[in-house]
Amino acid sequence: MFKRIVLIAAMACSAFAVTVPRPAGDIPFTIPGKGADNVSKYRGKVVLLMAFLTTCEHCQATTKVLTGIQNDYRKMGLQVIGLAFREDDDTAAVQKFITKFKPGFPVGIVDANILAQFSQITAEMRPTAPMLFFIDRQGLVQSQYLGRDALLEEKFQDENIRAKLLQYLVKRPPKK
C-alpha cells in the first residue's frame, strides 16, 4: 500500500514537472512604440525574464525590485525583460504600466500561447504571477519560479533573486 501511495505521488509530481535546463529558443514579443523583439537576440547575456500581469500588485512590486537589480548588474551582463501575457494586457495597458512603474528594462507583450509553450506551465499547475525564468549566457533556461514560490516571497525577494542571478553572472562562457 505504501509503495502504491509513493508511486501515485511521484506520478502526480512528474505530471507537473518542467524540464530544466532546456533551450529557451525564440520568444517573440512586441514592445509598445518600438515594435518586434525576441529573447534570443540577448544570447550571450544572462537573461532574467519576468512574465507578469499589469494589474498584479506582486508583479508591480517585482518590477521595482528588478529595476534595481538590472541597474546593479547590467555591467556584469544581465538583461532583465518583462513580458505581459494576458489578453487584456494590450498595448495601452502595457504602456500605462511602463509610464507608472518606469522599469529599467524592456517591457513588452507576449502571446499567452507562446509563453505557455515556452514555460511548460499548464493551467492545471495553477500558475501565479509573476513568473521568473533564469536564462544563462548559452540560452538555456536554468530555473524558473512562480509568484507563490519562496524565491519570490516579497520580504526576501531582492536578496533571493540577486543570489540566484550571481550563480549565472559569475560563470563566464567557455572560450571557443
PDB file of C-alpha atoms in Angstrom:
ATOM      1  CA  MET A   1       0.000   0.000   0.000  1.00  0.00           C
ATOM      2  CA  PHE A   2       2.784   2.456   0.948  1.00  0.00           C
ATOM      3  CA  LYS A   3       4.614   1.774  -2.338  1.00  0.00           C
ATOM      4  CA  ARG A   4       1.408   2.485  -4.273  1.00  0.00           C
ATOM      5  CA  ILE A   5       0.953   5.832  -2.495  1.00  0.00           C
ATOM      6  CA  VAL A   6       4.579   6.791  -3.198  1.00  0.00           C
ATOM      7  CA  LEU A   7       4.193   5.816  -6.865  1.00  0.00           C
ATOM      8  CA  ILE A   8       0.974   7.826  -7.246  1.00  0.00           C
ATOM      9  CA  ALA A   9       2.604  10.851  -5.565  1.00  0.00           C
ATOM     10  CA  ALA A  10       5.651  10.572  -7.834  1.00  0.00           C
ATOM     11  CA  MET A  11       3.439  10.361 -10.919  1.00  0.00           C
ATOM     12  CA  ALA A  12       1.470  13.415  -9.811  1.00  0.00           C
ATOM     13  CA  CYS A  13       4.677  15.405  -9.285  1.00  0.00           C
ATOM     14  CA  SER A  14       6.103  14.374 -12.660  1.00  0.00           C
ATOM     15  CA  ALA A  15       2.853  15.376 -14.363  1.00  0.00           C
ATOM     16  CA  PHE A  16       3.516  18.939 -13.198  1.00  0.00           C
ATOM     17  CA  ALA A  17       7.282  18.921 -13.729  1.00  0.00           C
ATOM     18  CA  VAL A  18       9.073  21.255 -16.068  1.00  0.00           C
ATOM     19  CA  THR A  19      12.343  20.433 -17.758  1.00  0.00           C
ATOM     20  CA  VAL A  20      15.402  22.421 -16.710  1.00  0.00           C
ATOM     21  CA  PRO A  21      17.848  23.076 -18.092  1.00  0.00           C
ATOM     22  CA  ARG A  22      16.283  23.404 -21.540  1.00  0.00           C
ATOM     23  CA  PRO A  23      16.847  25.629 -24.569  1.00  0.00           C
ATOM     24  CA  ALA A  24      14.939  28.916 -24.321  1.00  0.00           C
ATOM     25  CA  GLY A  25      14.584  29.111 -28.096  1.00  0.00           C
ATOM     26  CA  ASP A  26      12.844  32.047 -29.728  1.00  0.00           C
ATOM     27  CA  ILE A  27      10.320  34.023 -27.718  1.00  0.00           C
ATOM     28  CA  PRO A  28       8.960  36.818 -29.888  1.00  0.00           C
ATOM     29  CA  PHE A  29       7.381  39.801 -28.185  1.00  0.00           C
ATOM     30  CA  THR A  30       6.321  43.339 -29.037  1.00  0.00           C
ATOM     31  CA  ILE A  31       7.482  46.459 -27.232  1.00  0.00           C
ATOM     32  CA  PRO A  32       4.839  49.207 -27.379  1.00  0.00           C
ATOM     33  CA  GLY A  33       6.012  52.060 -29.551  1.00  0.00           C
ATOM     34  CA  LYS A  34       9.158  50.194 -30.634  1.00  0.00           C
ATOM     35  CA  GLY A  35       7.990  47.021 -32.375  1.00  0.00           C
ATOM     36  CA  ALA A  36       9.102  43.423 -32.541  1.00  0.00           C
ATOM     37  CA  ASP A  37      11.839  41.928 -30.397  1.00  0.00           C
ATOM     38  CA  ASN A  38      12.968  38.422 -29.457  1.00  0.00           C
ATOM     39  CA  VAL A  39      14.523  36.997 -26.308  1.00  0.00           C
ATOM     40  CA  SER A  40      17.012  35.010 -28.414  1.00  0.00           C
ATOM     41  CA  LYS A  41      18.732  38.239 -29.518  1.00  0.00           C
ATOM     42  CA  TYR A  42      20.065  38.598 -25.958  1.00  0.00           C
ATOM     43  CA  ARG A  43      22.049  35.352 -26.108  1.00  0.00           C
ATOM     44  CA  GLY A  44      25.461  35.904 -24.565  1.00  0.00           C
ATOM     45  CA  LYS A  45      23.888  37.746 -21.650  1.00  0.00           C
ATOM     46  CA  VAL A  46      22.227  36.308 -18.579  1.00  0.00           C
ATOM     47  CA  VAL A  47      18.530  36.975 -19.107  1.00  0.00           C
ATOM     48  CA  LEU A  48      16.047  37.262 -16.287  1.00  0.00           C
ATOM     49  CA  LEU A  49      12.654  37.028 -17.945  1.00  0.00           C
ATOM     50  CA  MET A  50       9.635  38.113 -15.927  1.00  0.00           C
ATOM     51  CA  ALA A  51       6.189  37.137 -17.234  1.00  0.00           C
ATOM     52  CA  PHE A  52       3.629  39.317 -15.496  1.00  0.00           C
ATOM     53  CA  LEU A  53       0.172  40.842 -15.378  1.00  0.00           C
ATOM     54  CA  THR A  54      -0.057  44.631 -15.444  1.00  0.00           C
ATOM     55  CA  THR A  55      -2.722  44.668 -12.711  1.00  0.00           C
ATOM     56  CA  CYS A  56      -0.920  42.268 -10.344  1.00  0.00           C
ATOM     57  CA  GLU A  57       0.426  44.070  -7.271  1.00  0.00           C
ATOM     58  CA  HIS A  58       3.095  41.401  -6.696  1.00  0.00           C
ATOM     59  CA  CYS A  59       4.209  41.880 -10.324  1.00  0.00           C
ATOM     60  CA  GLN A  60       4.351  45.644  -9.851  1.00  0.00           C
ATOM     61  CA  ALA A  61       6.500  45.274  -6.719  1.00  0.00           C
ATOM     62  CA  THR A  62       8.740  42.777  -8.515  1.00  0.00           C
ATOM     63  CA  THR A  63       9.211  45.267 -11.352  1.00  0.00           C
ATOM     64  CA  LYS A  64      10.644  47.780  -8.882  1.00  0.00           C
ATOM     65  CA  VAL A  65      12.998  45.140  -7.454  1.00  0.00           C
ATOM     66  CA  LEU A  66      14.140  44.039 -10.916  1.00  0.00           C
ATOM     67  CA  THR A  67      14.824  47.626 -11.978  1.00  0.00           C
ATOM     68  CA  GLY A  68      17.330  47.947  -9.127  1.00  0.00           C
ATOM     69  CA  ILE A  69      18.870  44.594  -9.949  1.00  0.00           C
ATOM     70  CA  GLN A  70      19.156  45.493 -13.659  1.00  0.00           C
ATOM     71  CA  ASN A  71      20.902  48.742 -12.772  1.00  0.00           C
ATOM     72  CA  ASP A  72      23.335  46.998 -10.417  1.00  0.00           C
ATOM     73  CA  TYR A  73      24.179  44.005 -12.638  1.00  0.00           C
ATOM     74  CA  ARG A  74      23.968  45.459 -16.162  1.00  0.00           C
ATOM     75  CA  LYS A  75      27.761  45.695 -16.446  1.00  0.00           C
ATOM     76  CA  MET A  76      28.069  42.033 -15.459  1.00  0.00           C
ATOM     77  CA  GLY A  77      25.978  41.041 -18.477  1.00  0.00           C
ATOM     78  CA  LEU A  78      22.439  40.925 -17.089  1.00  0.00           C
ATOM     79  CA  GLN A  79      19.403  41.716 -19.198  1.00  0.00           C
ATOM     80  CA  VAL A  80      16.018  41.760 -17.483  1.00  0.00           C
ATOM     81  CA  ILE A  81      12.982  41.569 -19.767  1.00  0.00           C
ATOM     82  CA  GLY A  82       9.349  41.928 -18.696  1.00  0.00           C
ATOM     83  CA  LEU A  83       6.568  40.329 -20.719  1.00  0.00           C
ATOM     84  CA  ALA A  84       2.864  40.927 -20.139  1.00  0.00           C
ATOM     85  CA  PHE A  85       0.880  37.901 -21.236  1.00  0.00           C
ATOM     86  CA  ARG A  86      -2.819  38.281 -20.517  1.00  0.00           C
ATOM     87  CA  GLU A  87      -5.216  39.246 -23.303  1.00  0.00           C
ATOM     88  CA  ASP A  88      -6.322  42.425 -21.564  1.00  0.00           C
ATOM     89  CA  ASP A  89      -2.679  43.445 -21.132  1.00  0.00           C
ATOM     90  CA  ASP A  90      -2.799  45.094 -24.530  1.00  0.00           C
ATOM     91  CA  THR A  91      -0.577  47.865 -25.840  1.00  0.00           C
ATOM     92  CA  ALA A  92      -2.413  50.588 -23.909  1.00  0.00           C
ATOM     93  CA  ALA A  93      -2.293  48.663 -20.606  1.00  0.00           C
ATOM     94  CA  VAL A  94       1.410  47.893 -21.015  1.00  0.00           C
ATOM     95  CA  GLN A  95       2.224  51.492 -21.965  1.00  0.00           C
ATOM     96  CA  LYS A  96       0.349  52.686 -18.864  1.00  0.00           C
ATOM     97  CA  PHE A  97       2.329  50.168 -16.766  1.00  0.00           C
ATOM     98  CA  ILE A  98       5.630  51.413 -18.241  1.00  0.00           C
ATOM     99  CA  THR A  99       4.688  55.051 -17.582  1.00  0.00           C
ATOM    100  CA  LYS A 100       3.638  54.363 -14.000  1.00  0.00           C
ATOM    101  CA  PHE A 101       6.404  51.964 -12.866  1.00  0.00           C
ATOM    102  CA  LYS A 102       9.295  53.127 -15.101  1.00  0.00           C
ATOM    103  CA  PRO A 103      11.044  49.756 -15.410  1.00  0.00           C
ATOM    104  CA  GLY A 104      14.747  49.964 -16.162  1.00  0.00           C
ATOM    105  CA  PHE A 105      14.481  47.170 -18.727  1.00  0.00           C
ATOM    106  CA  PRO A 106      12.496  46.347 -21.884  1.00  0.00           C
ATOM    107  CA  VAL A 107       8.820  45.560 -21.275  1.00  0.00           C
ATOM    108  CA  GLY A 108       6.660  44.045 -23.966  1.00  0.00           C
ATOM    109  CA  ILE A 109       3.736  41.812 -24.751  1.00  0.00           C
ATOM    110  CA  VAL A 110       3.994  38.101 -25.467  1.00  0.00           C
ATOM    111  CA  ASP A 111       1.279  35.845 -26.833  1.00  0.00           C
ATOM    112  CA  ALA A 112      -0.064  33.714 -23.966  1.00  0.00           C
ATOM    113  CA  ASN A 113       0.202  30.543 -26.077  1.00  0.00           C
ATOM    114  CA  ILE A 114       3.877  31.187 -26.811  1.00  0.00           C
ATOM    115  CA  LEU A 115       4.520  31.785 -23.113  1.00  0.00           C
ATOM    116  CA  ALA A 116       2.665  28.590 -22.164  1.00  0.00           C
ATOM    117  CA  GLN A 117       4.733  26.553 -24.615  1.00  0.00           C
ATOM    118  CA  PHE A 118       7.995  28.174 -23.500  1.00  0.00           C
ATOM    119  CA  SER A 119       7.285  27.855 -19.772  1.00  0.00           C
ATOM    120  CA  GLN A 120       5.892  24.301 -19.882  1.00  0.00           C
ATOM    121  CA  ILE A 121       3.331  25.542 -17.364  1.00  0.00           C
ATOM    122  CA  THR A 122      -0.232  24.338 -17.737  1.00  0.00           C
ATOM    123  CA  ALA A 123      -3.464  25.635 -16.246  1.00  0.00           C
ATOM    124  CA  GLU A 124      -3.599  22.501 -14.076  1.00  0.00           C
ATOM    125  CA  MET A 125      -0.406  23.698 -12.381  1.00  0.00           C
ATOM    126  CA  ARG A 126      -2.306  26.776 -11.184  1.00  0.00           C
ATOM    127  CA  PRO A 127       0.377  29.269 -12.222  1.00  0.00           C
ATOM    128  CA  THR A 128       0.711  32.503 -10.305  1.00  0.00           C
ATOM    129  CA  ALA A 129       2.339  35.712 -11.435  1.00  0.00           C
ATOM    130  CA  PRO A 130       4.933  36.921 -11.691  1.00  0.00           C
ATOM    131  CA  MET A 131       6.878  34.095 -13.278  1.00  0.00           C
ATOM    132  CA  LEU A 132      10.666  34.353 -13.416  1.00  0.00           C
ATOM    133  CA  PHE A 133      12.880  32.470 -15.849  1.00  0.00           C
ATOM    134  CA  PHE A 134      16.662  32.472 -15.431  1.00  0.00           C
ATOM    135  CA  ILE A 135      18.343  32.005 -18.814  1.00  0.00           C
ATOM    136  CA  ASP A 136      22.110  31.545 -18.941  1.00  0.00           C
ATOM    137  CA  ARG A 137      24.535  33.034 -21.478  1.00  0.00           C
ATOM    138  CA  GLN A 138      24.189  29.974 -23.712  1.00  0.00           C
ATOM    139  CA  GLY A 139      20.412  30.446 -23.991  1.00  0.00           C
ATOM    140  CA  LEU A 140      19.367  27.677 -21.593  1.00  0.00           C
ATOM    141  CA  VAL A 141      16.549  28.099 -19.085  1.00  0.00           C
ATOM    142  CA  GLN A 142      18.333  27.024 -15.923  1.00  0.00           C
ATOM    143  CA  SER A 143      15.487  27.617 -13.468  1.00  0.00           C
ATOM    144  CA  GLN A 144      12.023  29.104 -13.220  1.00  0.00           C
ATOM    145  CA  TYR A 145       9.761  30.254 -10.416  1.00  0.00           C
ATOM    146  CA  LEU A 146       6.118  31.167  -9.964  1.00  0.00           C
ATOM    147  CA  GLY A 147       4.808  34.005  -7.825  1.00  0.00           C
ATOM    148  CA  ARG A 148       3.981  31.710  -4.923  1.00  0.00           C
ATOM    149  CA  ASP A 149       7.482  30.180  -4.794  1.00  0.00           C
ATOM    150  CA  ALA A 150       9.722  31.020  -1.817  1.00  0.00           C
ATOM    151  CA  LEU A 151      12.254  32.781  -4.067  1.00  0.00           C
ATOM    152  CA  LEU A 152       9.628  35.446  -4.755  1.00  0.00           C
ATOM    153  CA  GLU A 153       8.497  35.968  -1.169  1.00  0.00           C
ATOM    154  CA  GLU A 154       8.254  39.752  -1.074  1.00  0.00           C
ATOM    155  CA  LYS A 155      10.171  40.220   2.173  1.00  0.00           C
ATOM    156  CA  PHE A 156      13.294  38.486   0.763  1.00  0.00           C
ATOM    157  CA  GLN A 157      12.678  38.851  -2.951  1.00  0.00           C
ATOM    158  CA  ASP A 158      15.545  41.229  -3.765  1.00  0.00           C
ATOM    159  CA  GLU A 159      18.073  39.188  -1.788  1.00  0.00           C
ATOM    160  CA  ASN A 160      16.847  35.851  -3.191  1.00  0.00           C
ATOM    161  CA  ILE A 161      16.860  36.975  -6.826  1.00  0.00           C
ATOM    162  CA  ARG A 162      20.321  38.531  -6.531  1.00  0.00           C
ATOM    163  CA  ALA A 163      21.749  35.339  -5.008  1.00  0.00           C
ATOM    164  CA  LYS A 164      20.226  33.231  -7.790  1.00  0.00           C
ATOM    165  CA  LEU A 165      21.459  35.576 -10.523  1.00  0.00           C
ATOM    166  CA  LEU A 166      25.019  35.588  -9.220  1.00  0.00           C
ATOM    167  CA  GLN A 167      25.173  31.841  -9.882  1.00  0.00           C
ATOM    168  CA  TYR A 168      24.895  32.616 -13.590  1.00  0.00           C
ATOM    169  CA  LEU A 169      26.574  36.012 -13.807  1.00  0.00           C
ATOM    170  CA  VAL A 170      29.886  34.891 -12.324  1.00  0.00           C
ATOM    171  CA  LYS A 171      30.120  31.947 -14.716  1.00  0.00           C
ATOM    172  CA  ARG A 172      31.870  33.008 -17.878  1.00  0.00           C
ATOM    173  CA  PRO A 173      31.035  31.272 -21.152  1.00  0.00           C
ATOM    174  CA  PRO A 174      33.570  28.694 -22.343  1.00  0.00           C
ATOM    175  CA  LYS A 175      36.183  30.078 -24.741  1.00  0.00           C
ATOM    176  CA  LYS A 176      35.893  28.914 -28.307  1.00  0.00           C
TER     177      LYS A 176
END
